[in-house]
Amino acid sequence: MDAVNDTENDSRGSTGGLTHLRQDGTAQMVDVSEKAVTTREATATATVRSTAEVLALLGAGELPKGDALAVARVAGIMAAKKTPELIPLCHPLPISKVTVDFELGADSVEVLATVKTRGVTGVEMEALTAASVAALSVYDMIKAVDKHAVLTDIHVLAKSGGKSGDWSLGDGGKV
């Protein structure tokens, strides 16, 4: 059976489709054993929209369930470490650093999650998982006072390292 090799510049395997597909169309974990070890980092974001009153409670740590941001920060860090258990074809990575930060706005809180490793594949999925779960945790903590809160705008902001180099959404792509 032919293996489908992963390359960062060509997302197609020998089947002409995704690298996570074998010749027969079934899923596989991509073989990254020949890739170079580099320092890799990714930052992702997620936004929780709510009311100004709820955001004031959130910022003051006065929600009925307690300090939502502290809980969400720990949840995001834990989630990054669990990514290969949640996303079936993700490689387990030796994560060296995870940060989860929050920017409070008038009617939203933006979650910023950054994950770093020294390995053979990127940490975009870990950063996305951290941002998503931290946002879910904020939602869980505020739902008692705002049943209409919304999670939105989950995406990668930037990545660095690896063969394909550095990328930033704010710079329109390559940096």
PDB file of N, CA and C in Angstrom, residues 5-60:
ATOM      1  N   ASN A   5       2.509  11.058   1.730  1.00  0.00           N
ATOM      2  CA  ASN A   5       3.456  11.852   2.495  1.00  0.00           C
ATOM      3  C   ASN A   5       2.915  13.245   2.739  1.00  0.00           C
ATOM      4  N   ASP A   6       3.257  13.792   3.899  1.00  0.00           N
ATOM      5  CA  ASP A   6       2.843  15.137   4.269  1.00  0.00           C
ATOM      6  C   ASP A   6       3.930  16.115   3.869  1.00  0.00           C
ATOM      7  N   THR A   7       3.550  17.165   3.162  1.00  0.00           N
ATOM      8  CA  THR A   7       4.454  18.281   2.933  1.00  0.00           C
ATOM      9  C   THR A   7       3.702  19.536   3.298  1.00  0.00           C
ATOM     10  N   GLU A   8       4.408  20.498   3.843  1.00  0.00           N
ATOM     11  CA  GLU A   8       3.732  21.717   4.275  1.00  0.00           C
ATOM     12  C   GLU A   8       3.371  22.601   3.095  1.00  0.00           C
ATOM     13  N   ASN A   9       4.060  22.485   1.971  1.00  0.00           N
ATOM     14  CA  ASN A   9       3.752  23.331   0.825  1.00  0.00           C
ATOM     15  C   ASN A   9       2.723  22.711  -0.103  1.00  0.00           C
ATOM     16  N   ASP A  10       2.504  21.409  -0.028  1.00  0.00           N
ATOM     17  CA  ASP A  10       1.551  20.734  -0.898  1.00  0.00           C
ATOM     18  C   ASP A  10       0.604  19.940  -0.023  1.00  0.00           C
ATOM     19  N   SER A  11      -0.643  20.401   0.086  1.00  0.00           N
ATOM     20  CA  SER A  11      -1.600  19.758   0.984  1.00  0.00           C
ATOM     21  C   SER A  11      -2.284  18.564   0.330  1.00  0.00           C
ATOM     22  N   ARG A  12      -1.831  18.164  -0.867  1.00  0.00           N
ATOM     23  CA  ARG A  12      -2.445  17.029  -1.556  1.00  0.00           C
ATOM     24  C   ARG A  12      -1.551  15.810  -1.425  1.00  0.00           C
ATOM     25  N   GLY A  13      -2.151  14.678  -1.200  1.00  0.00           N
ATOM     26  CA  GLY A  13      -1.422  13.420  -1.176  1.00  0.00           C
ATOM     27  C   GLY A  13      -1.382  12.828  -2.565  1.00  0.00           C
ATOM     28  N   SER A  14      -0.899  11.595  -2.687  1.00  0.00           N
ATOM     29  CA  SER A  14      -0.794  10.957  -3.990  1.00  0.00           C
ATOM     30  C   SER A  14      -2.156  10.646  -4.586  1.00  0.00           C
ATOM     31  N   THR A  15      -3.223  10.747  -3.785  1.00  0.00           N
ATOM     32  CA  THR A  15      -4.567  10.529  -4.309  1.00  0.00           C
ATOM     33  C   THR A  15      -5.105  11.792  -4.955  1.00  0.00           C
ATOM     34  N   GLY A  16      -4.371  12.913  -4.878  1.00  0.00           N
ATOM     35  CA  GLY A  16      -4.845  14.181  -5.399  1.00  0.00           C
ATOM     36  C   GLY A  16      -5.753  14.891  -4.415  1.00  0.00           C
ATOM     37  N   GLY A  17      -5.987  14.304  -3.236  1.00  0.00           N
ATOM     38  CA  GLY A  17      -6.850  14.893  -2.222  1.00  0.00           C
ATOM     39  C   GLY A  17      -6.049  15.323  -1.027  1.00  0.00           C
ATOM     40  N   LEU A  18      -6.618  15.198   0.133  1.00  0.00           N
ATOM     41  CA  LEU A  18      -5.953  15.599   1.366  1.00  0.00           C
ATOM     42  C   LEU A  18      -4.896  14.583   1.776  1.00  0.00           C
ATOM     43  N   THR A  19      -3.891  15.052   2.497  1.00  0.00           N
ATOM     44  CA  THR A  19      -2.818  14.176   2.937  1.00  0.00           C
ATOM     45  C   THR A  19      -3.279  13.184   3.997  1.00  0.00           C
ATOM     46  N   HIS A  20      -4.431  13.401   4.586  1.00  0.00           N
ATOM     47  CA  HIS A  20      -4.941  12.507   5.613  1.00  0.00           C
ATOM     48  C   HIS A  20      -5.756  11.357   5.018  1.00  0.00           C
ATOM     49  N   LEU A  21      -5.694  11.216   3.689  1.00  0.00           N
ATOM     50  CA  LEU A  21      -6.400  10.120   3.030  1.00  0.00           C
ATOM     51  C   LEU A  21      -5.414   9.164   2.371  1.00  0.00           C
ATOM     52  N   ARG A  22      -5.685   7.885   2.536  1.00  0.00           N
ATOM     53  CA  ARG A  22      -4.892   6.860   1.856  1.00  0.00           C
ATOM     54  C   ARG A  22      -5.425   6.682   0.439  1.00  0.00           C
ATOM     55  N   GLN A  23      -4.731   5.868  -0.356  1.00  0.00           N
ATOM     56  CA  GLN A  23      -5.135   5.606  -1.744  1.00  0.00           C
ATOM     57  C   GLN A  23      -6.589   5.145  -1.827  1.00  0.00           C
ATOM     58  N   ASP A  24      -7.025   4.346  -0.845  1.00  0.00           N
ATOM     59  CA  ASP A  24      -8.393   3.814  -0.892  1.00  0.00           C
ATOM     60  C   ASP A  24      -9.424   4.784  -0.322  1.00  0.00           C
ATOM     61  N   GLY A  25      -8.996   5.995   0.078  1.00  0.00           N
ATOM     62  CA  GLY A  25      -9.923   7.005   0.567  1.00  0.00           C
ATOM     63  C   GLY A  25     -10.174   6.966   2.063  1.00  0.00           C
ATOM     64  N   THR A  26      -9.580   6.021   2.774  1.00  0.00           N
ATOM     65  CA  THR A  26      -9.765   5.953   4.221  1.00  0.00           C
ATOM     66  C   THR A  26      -8.773   6.890   4.927  1.00  0.00           C
ATOM     67  N   ALA A  27      -9.139   7.275   6.139  1.00  0.00           N
ATOM     68  CA  ALA A  27      -8.334   8.229   6.906  1.00  0.00           C
ATOM     69  C   ALA A  27      -7.045   7.601   7.415  1.00  0.00           C
ATOM     70  N   GLN A  28      -6.031   8.418   7.528  1.00  0.00           N
ATOM     71  CA  GLN A  28      -4.772   8.008   8.135  1.00  0.00           C
ATOM     72  C   GLN A  28      -4.129   9.192   8.821  1.00  0.00           C
ATOM     73  N   MET A  29      -3.277   8.916   9.792  1.00  0.00           N
ATOM     74  CA  MET A  29      -2.467   9.966  10.389  1.00  0.00           C
ATOM     75  C   MET A  29      -1.260  10.158   9.469  1.00  0.00           C
ATOM     76  N   VAL A  30      -0.960  11.394   9.135  1.00  0.00           N
ATOM     77  CA  VAL A  30       0.141  11.708   8.233  1.00  0.00           C
ATOM     78  C   VAL A  30       1.464  11.322   8.879  1.00  0.00           C
ATOM     79  N   ASP A  31       2.375  10.765   8.076  1.00  0.00           N
ATOM     80  CA  ASP A  31       3.706  10.404   8.547  1.00  0.00           C
ATOM     81  C   ASP A  31       4.583  11.653   8.523  1.00  0.00           C
ATOM     82  N   VAL A  32       4.972  12.127   9.698  1.00  0.00           N
ATOM     83  CA  VAL A  32       5.812  13.319   9.795  1.00  0.00           C
ATOM     84  C   VAL A  32       7.234  12.978  10.244  1.00  0.00           C
ATOM     85  N   SER A  33       7.583  11.702  10.202  1.00  0.00           N
ATOM     86  CA  SER A  33       8.871  11.262  10.746  1.00  0.00           C
ATOM     87  C   SER A  33      10.074  11.835  10.003  1.00  0.00           C
ATOM     88  N   GLU A  34       9.922  12.234   8.761  1.00  0.00           N
ATOM     89  CA  GLU A  34      11.048  12.775   7.996  1.00  0.00           C
ATOM     90  C   GLU A  34      11.142  14.294   8.060  1.00  0.00           C
ATOM     91  N   LYS A  35      10.203  14.946   8.727  1.00  0.00           N
ATOM     92  CA  LYS A  35      10.215  16.398   8.804  1.00  0.00           C
ATOM     93  C   LYS A  35      11.233  16.881   9.832  1.00  0.00           C
ATOM     94  N   ALA A  36      11.756  18.065   9.608  1.00  0.00           N
ATOM     95  CA  ALA A  36      12.759  18.650  10.499  1.00  0.00           C
ATOM     96  C   ALA A  36      12.109  19.148  11.787  1.00  0.00           C
ATOM     97  N   VAL A  37      12.832  18.994  12.876  1.00  0.00           N
ATOM     98  CA  VAL A  37      12.406  19.531  14.162  1.00  0.00           C
ATOM     99  C   VAL A  37      12.721  21.026  14.163  1.00  0.00           C
ATOM    100  N   THR A  38      11.704  21.845  14.401  1.00  0.00           N
ATOM    101  CA  THR A  38      11.894  23.288  14.513  1.00  0.00           C
ATOM    102  C   THR A  38      11.031  23.802  15.662  1.00  0.00           C
ATOM    103  N   THR A  39      11.332  25.004  16.099  1.00  0.00           N
ATOM    104  CA  THR A  39      10.481  25.655  17.083  1.00  0.00           C
ATOM    105  C   THR A  39       9.266  26.183  16.346  1.00  0.00           C
ATOM    106  N   ARG A  40       8.088  25.848  16.855  1.00  0.00           N
ATOM    107  CA  ARG A  40       6.833  26.213  16.203  1.00  0.00           C
ATOM    108  C   ARG A  40       5.918  26.871  17.218  1.00  0.00           C
ATOM    109  N   GLU A  41       5.174  27.861  16.750  1.00  0.00           N
ATOM    110  CA  GLU A  41       4.268  28.587  17.625  1.00  0.00           C
ATOM    111  C   GLU A  41       3.032  28.981  16.820  1.00  0.00           C
ATOM    112  N   ALA A  42       1.884  28.988  17.466  1.00  0.00           N
ATOM    113  CA  ALA A  42       0.656  29.439  16.818  1.00  0.00           C
ATOM    114  C   ALA A  42      -0.197  30.192  17.829  1.00  0.00           C
ATOM    115  N   THR A  43      -0.901  31.197  17.338  1.00  0.00           N
ATOM    116  CA  THR A  43      -1.839  31.955  18.154  1.00  0.00           C
ATOM    117  C   THR A  43      -3.205  31.909  17.485  1.00  0.00           C
ATOM    118  N   ALA A  44      -4.211  31.600  18.283  1.00  0.00           N
ATOM    119  CA  ALA A  44      -5.587  31.549  17.798  1.00  0.00           C
ATOM    120  C   ALA A  44      -6.466  32.400  18.701  1.00  0.00           C
ATOM    121  N   THR A  45      -7.637  32.726  18.201  1.00  0.00           N
ATOM    122  CA  THR A  45      -8.562  33.568  18.944  1.00  0.00           C
ATOM    123  C   THR A  45      -9.973  33.013  18.876  1.00  0.00           C
ATOM    124  N   ALA A  46     -10.766  33.388  19.838  1.00  0.00           N
ATOM    125  CA  ALA A  46     -12.204  33.118  19.860  1.00  0.00           C
ATOM    126  C   ALA A  46     -12.835  34.282  20.610  1.00  0.00           C
ATOM    127  N   THR A  47     -14.071  34.608  20.257  1.00  0.00           N
ATOM    128  CA  THR A  47     -14.752  35.733  20.887  1.00  0.00           C
ATOM    129  C   THR A  47     -16.054  35.267  21.511  1.00  0.00           C
ATOM    130  N   VAL A  48     -16.324  35.767  22.718  1.00  0.00           N
ATOM    131  CA  VAL A  48     -17.603  35.538  23.378  1.00  0.00           C
ATOM    132  C   VAL A  48     -18.307  36.893  23.443  1.00  0.00           C
ATOM    133  N   ARG A  49     -19.479  36.978  22.825  1.00  0.00           N
ATOM    134  CA  ARG A  49     -20.267  38.216  22.833  1.00  0.00           C
ATOM    135  C   ARG A  49     -21.347  38.111  23.905  1.00  0.00           C
ATOM    136  N   SER A  50     -21.508  39.194  24.657  1.00  0.00           N
ATOM    137  CA  SER A  50     -22.497  39.235  25.726  1.00  0.00           C
ATOM    138  C   SER A  50     -22.952  40.684  25.901  1.00  0.00           C
ATOM    139  N   THR A  51     -23.560  40.979  27.033  1.00  0.00           N
ATOM    140  CA  THR A  51     -24.019  42.344  27.309  1.00  0.00           C
ATOM    141  C   THR A  51     -22.956  43.114  28.078  1.00  0.00           C
ATOM    142  N   ALA A  52     -23.078  44.425  28.059  1.00  0.00           N
ATOM    143  CA  ALA A  52     -22.146  45.274  28.803  1.00  0.00           C
ATOM    144  C   ALA A  52     -22.201  44.962  30.295  1.00  0.00           C
ATOM    145  N   GLU A  53     -23.406  44.680  30.802  1.00  0.00           N
ATOM    146  CA  GLU A  53     -23.554  44.362  32.229  1.00  0.00           C
ATOM    147  C   GLU A  53     -22.805  43.075  32.591  1.00  0.00           C
ATOM    148  N   VAL A  54     -22.937  42.063  31.753  1.00  0.00           N
ATOM    149  CA  VAL A  54     -22.257  40.786  32.011  1.00  0.00           C
ATOM    150  C   VAL A  54     -20.748  40.953  31.890  1.00  0.00           C
ATOM    151  N   LEU A  55     -20.301  41.741  30.901  1.00  0.00           N
ATOM    152  CA  LEU A  55     -18.859  41.964  30.753  1.00  0.00           C
ATOM    153  C   LEU A  55     -18.292  42.711  31.947  1.00  0.00           C
ATOM    154  N   ALA A  56     -19.067  43.601  32.534  1.00  0.00           N
ATOM    155  CA  ALA A  56     -18.616  44.301  33.744  1.00  0.00           C
ATOM    156  C   ALA A  56     -18.456  43.314  34.896  1.00  0.00           C
ATOM    157  N   LEU A  57     -19.424  42.406  35.055  1.00  0.00           N
ATOM    158  CA  LEU A  57     -19.329  41.371  36.091  1.00  0.00           C
ATOM    159  C   LEU A  57     -18.125  40.467  35.830  1.00  0.00           C
ATOM    160  N   LEU A  58     -17.935  40.097  34.575  1.00  0.00           N
ATOM    161  CA  LEU A  58     -16.817  39.228  34.191  1.00  0.00           C
ATOM    162  C   LEU A  58     -15.482  39.886  34.536  1.00  0.00           C
ATOM    163  N   GLY A  59     -15.337  41.130  34.149  1.00  0.00           N
ATOM    164  CA  GLY A  59     -14.090  41.852  34.413  1.00  0.00           C
ATOM    165  C   GLY A  59     -13.807  42.048  35.889  1.00  0.00           C
ATOM    166  N   ALA A  60     -14.867  42.195  36.685  1.00  0.00           N
ATOM    167  CA  ALA A  60     -14.701  42.395  38.131  1.00  0.00           C
ATOM    168  C   ALA A  60     -14.595  41.079  38.891  1.00  0.00           C
TER     169      ALA A  60
END
